[in-house]
Amino acid sequence: MPEVVVRRLAVYLRILREADLSDNRFVSSAELGEWAGVTPAQVRKDLAMFGEFGKQGVGYQGRNLRDELARILNTDETVAVAIIGMGELGAALARYIQRRHAGNREYPFRAVALFDVDPAKVGVSVEGVAIDHLDALPERVREQKVKLAVVSVPAAAAQAVTDRAVAAGVRAILDFAPVKLRVPPHVRVHYADVSLELHQLAFYL
Amino acid sequence: MPEVVVRRLAVYLRILREADLSDNRFVSSAELGEWAGVTPAQVRKDLAMFGEFGKQGVGYQGRNLRDELARILNTDETVAVAIIGMGELGAALARYIQRRHAGNREYPFRAVALFDVDPAKVGVSVEGVAIDHLDALPERVREQKVKLAVVSVPAAAAQAVTDRAVAAGVRAILDFAPVKLRVPPHVRVHYADVSLELHQLAFYL
DNA sequence: TAGATTGTTAATCGATTAACAATC
DNA sequence: TAGATTGTTAATCGATTAACAATC
């Protein structure tokens, strides 16, 4: 499945989650495309890759489409997330995720495990979740069946913690460290690299 | 210029900045491609869009290529950045950027202006830069000639602060709020949307 | 000179858009 | 039924890869 399609599906889902979907609100590919900034044909093609969700002449039933997309993206149930590295960024991410989950039951992500190596941080709670020592990662990841991890450690440590997370069963990683991670083919990595984004934007100045 | 090319240029530049470039180290498109995870042809094509930087039979002179790329990406001189929203994420970003700039003179970005609306935060210094009230944004952006801004405010406030930043002369925005921003055509927006990334990754679980 | 690698053109690949028959 | 909009096929567009003459 092309990565761009998955990205757009996530956009459609967010739009539908935010939209006010009264019981029988139908949404057309034209509307959804307008909101997402893509063509109606694009919307229909993207959705058609996963099934026939619409009714000719009417459009897509909003709530149904939202639920189908959540199912496709595996966010119809709560997704357990581990955050590795409780520096300022990691702690900010942990609080962000927990608060969104607490504030809106539809928000699927929940930080169930937090890790650091600093003894001063281990044991401290962040939004009700205790920070564990990195050495406890394999055990915690296995017992909580964590499949998705956020890496927010210094660049020099990123590959090593990634290796440990992957060995423990993690299948997808969001990496904030400015390092290209080497992982086995069954593991997916996305990069959230602030400096790279700033560099790209600087081109247009 | 295709956006993917600009993205790869930024990757090449980072690689060259990190590489140990002795005086006459030459780098081939094969090497650079290997490090960046793209084909040699891709590297040559990308670079050829901006000029002829290589020597046949030899490759690209590392330091020269690095400097050329920095020039193309407008990061051969320090780039002033404003950060709007000093919540946890905003503050973490401010510290990250300042520390990298302080630690490595080659790091081009510098947070020269920080903004929030919380009276408890205004006046507080973050890594030596005082937080200003949002109302001071137009004045500060103009006097510091800030062209690049980071938006790290709550979703509900993102469009409003963007409008003010754009009115003051900002040309490129890195938006951390999960909101599609509407901006005039001469303004570039990149999104750093953690929830969207997590949603995409969840697809592969 | 011989070997290597660029810059560039041509071939391939894949994604987007347009068009329209199917059908609600 | 008439009007609207889907699902899908065909046409277009653009980006990637392969190939090779130019040349250091």
Coordinates of C-alpha atoms (C1' of nucleotides) in Angstrom, one line a residue:
Chain A
M1 CA 0.0 0.0 0.0
P2 CA 1.5 3.3 -1.0
E3 CA 2.6 5.4 1.9
V4 CA 0.9 8.5 0.6
V5 CA -2.4 6.7 0.6
V6 CA -2.0 5.8 4.3
R7 CA -1.1 9.4 5.1
R8 CA -4.2 10.7 3.4
L9 CA -6.4 8.1 5.1
A10 CA -5.1 9.4 8.4
V11 CA -6.0 12.9 7.3
Y12 CA -9.5 11.8 6.2
L13 CA -10.0 10.1 9.6
R14 CA -9.0 13.1 11.5
I15 CA -11.4 15.3 9.5
L16 CA -14.2 12.9 10.2
R17 CA -13.4 12.7 13.9
E18 CA -13.5 16.5 14.1
A19 CA -16.6 16.9 11.9
D20 CA -20.0 17.1 13.4
L21 CA -21.5 13.9 12.2
S22 CA -25.2 13.8 12.9
D23 CA -26.8 10.4 12.7
N24 CA -27.3 10.3 9.0
R25 CA -24.8 12.8 7.7
F26 CA -23.5 11.8 4.4
V27 CA -20.2 13.1 3.1
S28 CA -19.3 13.2 -0.6
S29 CA -15.9 12.7 -2.0
A30 CA -16.1 16.3 -3.2
E31 CA -16.6 17.6 0.4
L32 CA -14.0 15.3 1.9
G33 CA -11.6 16.3 -0.8
E34 CA -12.2 20.0 -0.2
W35 CA -11.5 19.6 3.5
A36 CA -8.4 17.5 3.0
G37 CA -7.0 19.6 0.1
V38 CA -7.2 16.8 -2.5
T39 CA -9.3 16.0 -5.6
P40 CA -12.6 14.1 -5.3
A41 CA -11.1 11.4 -7.6
Q42 CA -8.2 11.0 -5.2
V43 CA -10.5 10.5 -2.3
R44 CA -12.6 7.9 -4.1
K45 CA -9.5 6.1 -5.4
D46 CA -7.9 6.0 -1.9
L47 CA -11.1 4.6 -0.3
A48 CA -11.7 2.2 -3.1
M49 CA -8.4 0.5 -2.3
F50 CA -9.9 -0.8 0.9
G51 CA -13.5 -1.6 -0.1
E52 CA -16.8 -0.1 -1.2
F53 CA -17.8 2.3 1.5
G54 CA -20.1 4.7 -0.5
K55 CA -23.5 4.7 -2.0
Q56 CA -23.8 6.0 -5.6
G57 CA -25.7 9.2 -5.8
V58 CA -25.5 9.8 -2.1
G59 CA -21.9 9.7 -0.8
Y60 CA -20.3 8.1 2.3
Q61 CA -22.2 7.8 5.5
G62 CA -20.0 9.9 7.8
R63 CA -20.0 7.8 11.0
N64 CA -19.6 4.6 9.1
L65 CA -16.7 5.9 7.0
R66 CA -15.0 7.2 10.2
D67 CA -15.3 3.8 11.8
E68 CA -14.1 2.0 8.8
L69 CA -11.1 4.2 8.5
A70 CA -10.3 3.8 12.2
R71 CA -10.5 0.0 11.7
I72 CA -8.2 0.2 8.6
L73 CA -5.7 2.3 10.5
N74 CA -5.9 0.0 13.6
T75 CA -7.0 2.9 15.8
D76 CA -10.5 1.5 16.5
E77 CA -9.1 0.3 19.8
T78 CA -6.6 1.9 22.1
V79 CA -3.0 1.7 20.9
A80 CA -0.3 1.3 23.5
V81 CA 2.7 3.5 23.0
A82 CA 6.1 3.4 24.7
I83 CA 8.2 6.6 24.9
I84 CA 11.9 6.1 25.2
G85 CA 13.8 9.1 26.4
M86 CA 12.2 11.4 29.0
G87 CA 14.1 14.6 28.2
E88 CA 12.1 17.7 27.7
L89 CA 10.8 16.6 24.3
G90 CA 9.9 13.1 25.5
A91 CA 8.2 14.4 28.6
A92 CA 6.3 16.9 26.5
L93 CA 5.2 14.2 24.1
A94 CA 4.1 11.9 27.0
R95 CA 2.0 14.6 28.5
Y96 CA 0.5 15.6 25.2
I97 CA -0.5 12.0 24.4
Q98 CA -1.9 11.3 27.9
R99 CA -3.9 14.5 28.0
R100 CA -5.4 14.0 24.6
H101 CA -6.4 10.5 25.6
A102 CA -7.8 11.5 28.9
G103 CA -9.7 14.4 27.3
N104 CA -11.2 12.5 24.4
R105 CA -12.0 8.9 24.6
E106 CA -11.8 8.7 20.8
Y107 CA -8.1 9.6 20.9
P108 CA -6.6 6.1 20.4
F109 CA -3.0 6.5 21.7
R110 CA -2.0 5.9 25.2
A111 CA 1.5 6.1 26.6
V112 CA 1.7 3.0 28.7
A113 CA 5.5 2.9 29.3
L114 CA 8.1 5.6 29.7
F115 CA 11.8 5.0 29.8
D116 CA 15.0 6.9 30.7
V117 CA 18.5 6.0 32.0
D118 CA 18.8 9.0 34.4
P119 CA 18.4 7.7 38.0
A120 CA 16.9 11.1 38.9
K121 CA 14.0 10.5 36.5
V122 CA 13.4 6.8 37.0
G123 CA 10.3 6.4 39.3
V124 CA 9.0 9.9 38.6
S125 CA 5.5 9.9 37.3
V126 CA 4.4 11.8 34.2
E127 CA 0.6 12.1 34.0
G128 CA 0.2 9.1 36.2
V129 CA 2.7 6.8 34.4
A130 CA 6.0 6.0 36.2
I131 CA 9.2 6.3 34.3
D132 CA 11.1 3.0 34.1
H133 CA 14.8 2.4 33.7
L134 CA 15.7 1.6 30.1
D135 CA 16.8 -1.9 31.2
A136 CA 13.2 -2.7 32.0
L137 CA 12.2 -2.0 28.4
P138 CA 12.1 -5.6 27.1
E139 CA 10.1 -6.8 30.0
R140 CA 7.6 -3.9 29.9
V141 CA 7.2 -3.9 26.2
R142 CA 6.5 -7.6 26.2
E143 CA 4.1 -7.6 29.1
Q144 CA 2.2 -4.6 27.7
K145 CA 2.3 -5.9 24.2
V146 CA 3.6 -2.5 23.0
K147 CA 4.0 -2.4 19.2
L148 CA 4.5 1.3 18.7
A149 CA 7.4 3.3 20.2
V150 CA 8.5 6.9 20.2
V151 CA 12.3 7.5 20.3
S152 CA 13.2 10.8 21.9
V153 CA 16.8 10.1 23.1
P154 CA 20.0 11.9 22.0
A155 CA 21.1 11.0 18.5
A156 CA 24.0 9.0 19.8
A157 CA 21.7 6.6 21.7
A158 CA 19.0 6.3 19.1
Q159 CA 20.2 3.2 17.3
A160 CA 20.9 1.3 20.5
V161 CA 17.5 1.9 22.0
T162 CA 15.9 1.1 18.7
D163 CA 17.6 -2.2 18.6
R164 CA 16.4 -3.1 22.0
A165 CA 12.9 -2.0 21.3
V166 CA 12.8 -4.0 18.1
A167 CA 14.2 -7.1 19.8
A168 CA 11.4 -6.8 22.3
G169 CA 8.7 -6.8 19.6
V170 CA 8.1 -3.2 18.6
R171 CA 6.9 -3.0 15.0
A172 CA 6.7 0.8 14.4
I173 CA 8.9 3.6 15.5
L174 CA 8.5 7.4 15.5
D175 CA 12.0 8.8 15.7
F176 CA 12.7 12.3 16.9
A177 CA 16.5 11.9 16.8
P178 CA 18.2 13.2 13.7
V179 CA 19.6 9.8 12.8
K180 CA 18.6 7.3 10.1
L181 CA 17.7 4.1 12.0
R182 CA 18.6 0.7 10.6
V183 CA 15.8 -1.8 11.4
P184 CA 14.7 -5.2 10.0
P185 CA 12.2 -5.1 7.1
H186 CA 9.2 -5.8 9.2
V187 CA 9.7 -2.7 11.3
R188 CA 8.4 0.7 10.1
V189 CA 10.1 3.9 11.0
H190 CA 8.8 7.5 10.5
Y191 CA 11.0 10.5 11.2
A192 CA 9.9 13.6 13.0
D193 CA 13.1 15.6 12.5
V194 CA 12.7 19.3 13.4
S195 CA 16.0 20.3 12.0
L196 CA 15.3 18.6 8.7
E197 CA 12.0 20.4 8.5
L198 CA 13.6 23.7 9.3
H199 CA 16.2 23.1 6.6
Q200 CA 13.6 22.4 4.0
L201 CA 11.6 25.4 4.9
A202 CA 14.7 27.6 4.8
F203 CA 14.9 26.9 1.1
Y204 CA 11.8 28.9 0.5
L205 CA 13.0 32.0 2.4
Chain B
M1 CA 11.3 22.7 -7.6
P2 CA 9.7 19.4 -6.4
E3 CA 9.4 19.3 -2.6
V4 CA 11.0 15.8 -2.5
V5 CA 14.1 17.2 -4.1
V6 CA 14.4 19.9 -1.4
R7 CA 13.9 17.2 1.3
R8 CA 16.7 15.1 -0.1
L9 CA 19.0 18.1 -0.5
A10 CA 18.5 18.7 3.2
V11 CA 19.4 15.1 3.9
Y12 CA 22.6 15.3 1.8
L13 CA 23.6 18.5 3.6
R14 CA 23.2 16.9 7.0
I15 CA 25.2 13.9 5.9
L16 CA 28.0 16.1 4.7
R17 CA 27.9 18.2 7.8
E18 CA 28.3 15.1 9.9
A19 CA 30.9 13.5 7.7
D20 CA 34.5 13.9 8.4
L21 CA 35.6 15.9 5.4
S22 CA 39.3 16.2 5.2
D23 CA 40.6 18.8 3.0
N24 CA 40.4 17.0 -0.3
R25 CA 37.9 14.4 0.5
F26 CA 35.9 13.6 -2.6
V27 CA 32.5 12.0 -2.3
S28 CA 30.8 10.1 -5.2
S29 CA 27.1 9.9 -5.9
A30 CA 27.3 6.2 -5.0
E31 CA 28.6 7.0 -1.6
L32 CA 26.2 9.8 -0.9
G33 CA 23.4 7.7 -2.2
E34 CA 24.3 4.9 0.1
W35 CA 24.4 7.1 3.2
A36 CA 21.1 8.8 2.2
G37 CA 19.3 5.6 1.1
V38 CA 18.8 6.7 -2.5
T39 CA 20.2 5.6 -5.9
P40 CA 23.3 7.2 -7.3
A41 CA 21.3 8.4 -10.2
Q42 CA 18.9 10.2 -7.9
V43 CA 21.7 12.0 -6.2
R44 CA 23.2 13.2 -9.5
K45 CA 19.9 14.2 -10.8
D46 CA 19.0 16.2 -7.7
L47 CA 22.3 18.0 -7.6
A48 CA 22.3 18.7 -11.4
M49 CA 19.1 20.6 -10.9
F50 CA 21.1 23.3 -9.2
G51 CA 24.4 23.3 -11.1
E52 CA 27.4 21.2 -12.0
F53 CA 29.1 20.5 -8.7
G54 CA 31.1 17.4 -9.6
K55 CA 34.1 16.4 -11.6
Q56 CA 33.8 13.4 -13.9
G57 CA 35.8 10.4 -12.8
V58 CA 36.3 11.9 -9.4
G59 CA 33.1 12.8 -7.7
Y60 CA 32.1 15.8 -5.6
Q61 CA 34.6 17.7 -3.4
G62 CA 33.0 17.2 0.0
R63 CA 33.5 20.6 1.6
N64 CA 32.5 22.4 -1.6
L65 CA 29.4 20.4 -2.0
R66 CA 28.4 21.0 1.6
D67 CA 28.9 24.7 1.2
E68 CA 26.9 24.8 -2.1
L69 CA 24.1 22.9 -0.5
A70 CA 24.1 25.2 2.5
R71 CA 23.9 28.1 0.1
I72 CA 21.0 26.6 -1.9
L73 CA 19.1 25.8 1.3
N74 CA 19.8 29.3 2.7
T75 CA 21.5 28.0 5.7
D76 CA 25.0 29.3 4.9
E77 CA 24.1 32.1 7.3
T78 CA 22.3 32.0 10.7
V79 CA 18.5 31.8 10.2
A80 CA 16.4 33.6 12.8
V81 CA 13.4 31.6 14.1
A82 CA 10.4 32.7 16.1
I83 CA 8.7 30.2 18.3
I84 CA 5.1 31.0 19.0
G85 CA 3.6 29.2 22.0
M86 CA 5.8 28.4 25.0
G87 CA 3.9 25.3 26.3
E88 CA 6.0 22.3 27.1
L89 CA 6.6 21.5 23.5
G90 CA 7.4 25.0 22.5
A91 CA 9.8 25.4 25.4
A92 CA 11.5 22.1 24.5
L93 CA 11.9 23.2 20.9
A94 CA 13.4 26.5 22.0
R95 CA 15.9 24.8 24.2
Y96 CA 16.8 22.2 21.6
I97 CA 17.4 24.8 18.9
Q98 CA 19.4 27.1 21.2
R99 CA 21.6 24.4 22.5
R100 CA 22.4 23.0 19.1
H101 CA 23.3 26.5 17.9
A102 CA 25.4 27.1 21.0
G103 CA 27.1 23.7 20.7
N104 CA 27.9 23.8 17.0
R105 CA 28.4 27.0 15.2
E106 CA 27.5 25.2 11.9
Y107 CA 24.0 24.7 13.2
P108 CA 22.2 27.5 11.4
F109 CA 19.0 28.1 13.3
R110 CA 18.7 30.4 16.2
A111 CA 15.6 31.1 18.2
V112 CA 15.6 34.9 18.4
A113 CA 12.0 35.5 19.5
L114 CA 9.7 33.5 21.8
F115 CA 6.0 34.3 22.4
D116 CA 3.2 33.3 24.7
V117 CA 0.0 34.9 26.1
D118 CA 0.4 33.6 29.6
P119 CA 1.4 36.5 31.9
A120 CA 3.2 34.0 34.1
K121 CA 5.5 33.1 31.2
V122 CA 6.1 36.5 29.6
G123 CA 9.5 37.8 30.8
V124 CA 10.8 34.4 31.7
S125 CA 14.0 33.5 29.9
V126 CA 14.6 30.3 28.0
E127 CA 18.2 29.7 27.2
G128 CA 18.9 33.4 27.4
V129 CA 16.0 34.5 25.3
A130 CA 13.1 36.3 27.0
I131 CA 9.5 35.3 26.3
D132 CA 7.5 38.1 24.9
H133 CA 3.8 38.6 24.9
L134 CA 2.1 37.6 21.6
D135 CA 1.0 41.2 21.1
A136 CA 4.7 42.1 20.6
L137 CA 5.0 39.6 17.7
P138 CA 4.6 42.0 14.7
E139 CA 7.1 44.4 16.2
R140 CA 9.7 41.8 17.1
V141 CA 9.3 39.9 13.9
R142 CA 9.8 43.0 11.9
E143 CA 12.8 44.3 13.8
Q144 CA 14.5 41.0 13.8
K145 CA 13.5 40.3 10.2
V146 CA 12.2 36.8 11.2
K147 CA 11.1 34.9 8.1
L148 CA 10.7 31.4 9.7
A149 CA 8.3 30.7 12.6
V150 CA 7.4 27.6 14.6
V151 CA 3.8 27.4 15.7
S152 CA 3.3 25.4 18.9
V153 CA 0.1 26.8 20.3
P154 CA -3.2 24.9 21.0
A155 CA -5.0 23.9 17.8
A156 CA -7.7 26.5 18.4
A157 CA -5.2 29.3 18.4
A158 CA -3.0 28.2 15.5
Q159 CA -4.8 29.9 12.6
A160 CA -5.0 33.2 14.5
V161 CA -1.3 33.3 15.4
T162 CA -0.4 32.2 11.9
D163 CA -2.4 35.1 10.4
R164 CA -0.5 37.6 12.7
A165 CA 2.9 36.0 11.9
V166 CA 2.2 36.2 8.1
A167 CA 1.0 39.8 8.4
A168 CA 4.3 40.6 10.1
G169 CA 6.3 39.1 7.2
V170 CA 6.9 35.5 8.1
R171 CA 7.4 33.4 4.9
A172 CA 7.7 29.8 6.2
I173 CA 6.0 28.0 9.1
L174 CA 6.5 24.8 10.9
D175 CA 3.2 23.9 12.5
F176 CA 2.9 21.5 15.4
A177 CA -0.8 22.0 15.9
P178 CA -3.0 19.4 14.3
V179 CA -4.7 22.0 12.1
K180 CA -4.5 22.7 8.4
L181 CA -3.4 26.3 8.2
R182 CA -4.7 28.7 5.5
V183 CA -2.0 31.0 4.3
P184 CA -1.3 33.1 1.2
P185 CA 0.5 31.4 -1.7
H186 CA 3.9 33.0 -0.9
V187 CA 3.9 31.4 2.5
R188 CA 5.1 27.8 2.9
V189 CA 3.8 25.5 5.7
H190 CA 5.2 22.2 6.9
Y191 CA 3.4 20.1 9.4
A192 CA 5.0 18.3 12.3
D193 CA 1.9 16.5 13.5
V194 CA 2.7 13.8 16.0
S195 CA -0.8 12.3 16.0
L196 CA -0.9 12.1 12.3
E197 CA 2.4 10.2 12.3
L198 CA 1.2 7.9 15.0
H199 CA -2.0 7.2 13.0
Q200 CA 0.1 6.4 9.9
L201 CA 2.4 4.1 11.8
A202 CA -0.6 2.3 13.5
F203 CA -1.6 1.1 10.0
Y204 CA 1.5 -1.2 10.0
L205 CA 0.9 -2.8 13.4
Chain C
dT1 C1' 46.2 6.5 -21.6
dA2 C1' 42.9 3.7 -18.9
dG3 C1' 39.6 3.8 -15.3
dA4 C1' 36.1 6.1 -13.1
dT5 C1' 32.3 9.0 -12.4
dT6 C1' 29.7 12.8 -13.9
dG7 C1' 25.7 15.1 -16.3
dT8 C1' 21.9 14.1 -19.2
dT9 C1' 18.8 11.7 -22.2
dA10 C1' 15.7 7.9 -22.7
dA11 C1' 13.0 4.2 -20.6
dT12 C1' 10.4 2.8 -16.8
dC13 C1' 7.5 3.1 -13.2
dG14 C1' 3.9 4.7 -10.3
dA15 C1' 0.7 8.1 -8.9
dT16 C1' -2.8 11.5 -10.1
dT17 C1' -6.5 13.2 -12.7
dA18 C1' -10.3 12.8 -16.0
dA19 C1' -14.1 10.5 -17.8
dC20 C1' -18.0 7.6 -17.6
dA21 C1' -20.8 3.6 -17.0
dA22 C1' -23.1 1.7 -13.0
dT23 C1' -26.5 2.5 -9.7
dC24 C1' -28.5 4.5 -5.6
Chain D
dT1 C1' -37.9 8.6 -13.0
dA2 C1' -34.2 12.2 -12.9
dG3 C1' -30.3 13.8 -10.5
dA4 C1' -26.3 12.8 -8.2
dT5 C1' -22.3 10.4 -6.9
dT6 C1' -19.8 6.3 -6.6
dG7 C1' -16.2 2.8 -8.3
dT8 C1' -13.2 2.0 -12.0
dT9 C1' -10.9 2.3 -16.3
dA10 C1' -8.2 5.1 -19.4
dA11 C1' -5.3 9.2 -20.1
dT12 C1' -2.1 12.2 -18.1
dC13 C1' 1.4 13.6 -15.5
dG14 C1' 5.7 13.5 -13.0
dA15 C1' 9.3 11.2 -10.7
dT16 C1' 12.7 7.5 -10.6
dT17 C1' 15.9 4.5 -12.7
dA18 C1' 18.9 2.9 -16.3
dA19 C1' 22.1 3.8 -19.8
dC20 C1' 25.8 6.1 -21.9
dA21 C1' 28.5 9.7 -24.1
dA22 C1' 31.4 13.3 -22.2
dT23 C1' 35.4 14.1 -19.7
dC24 C1' 38.3 14.5 -15.6

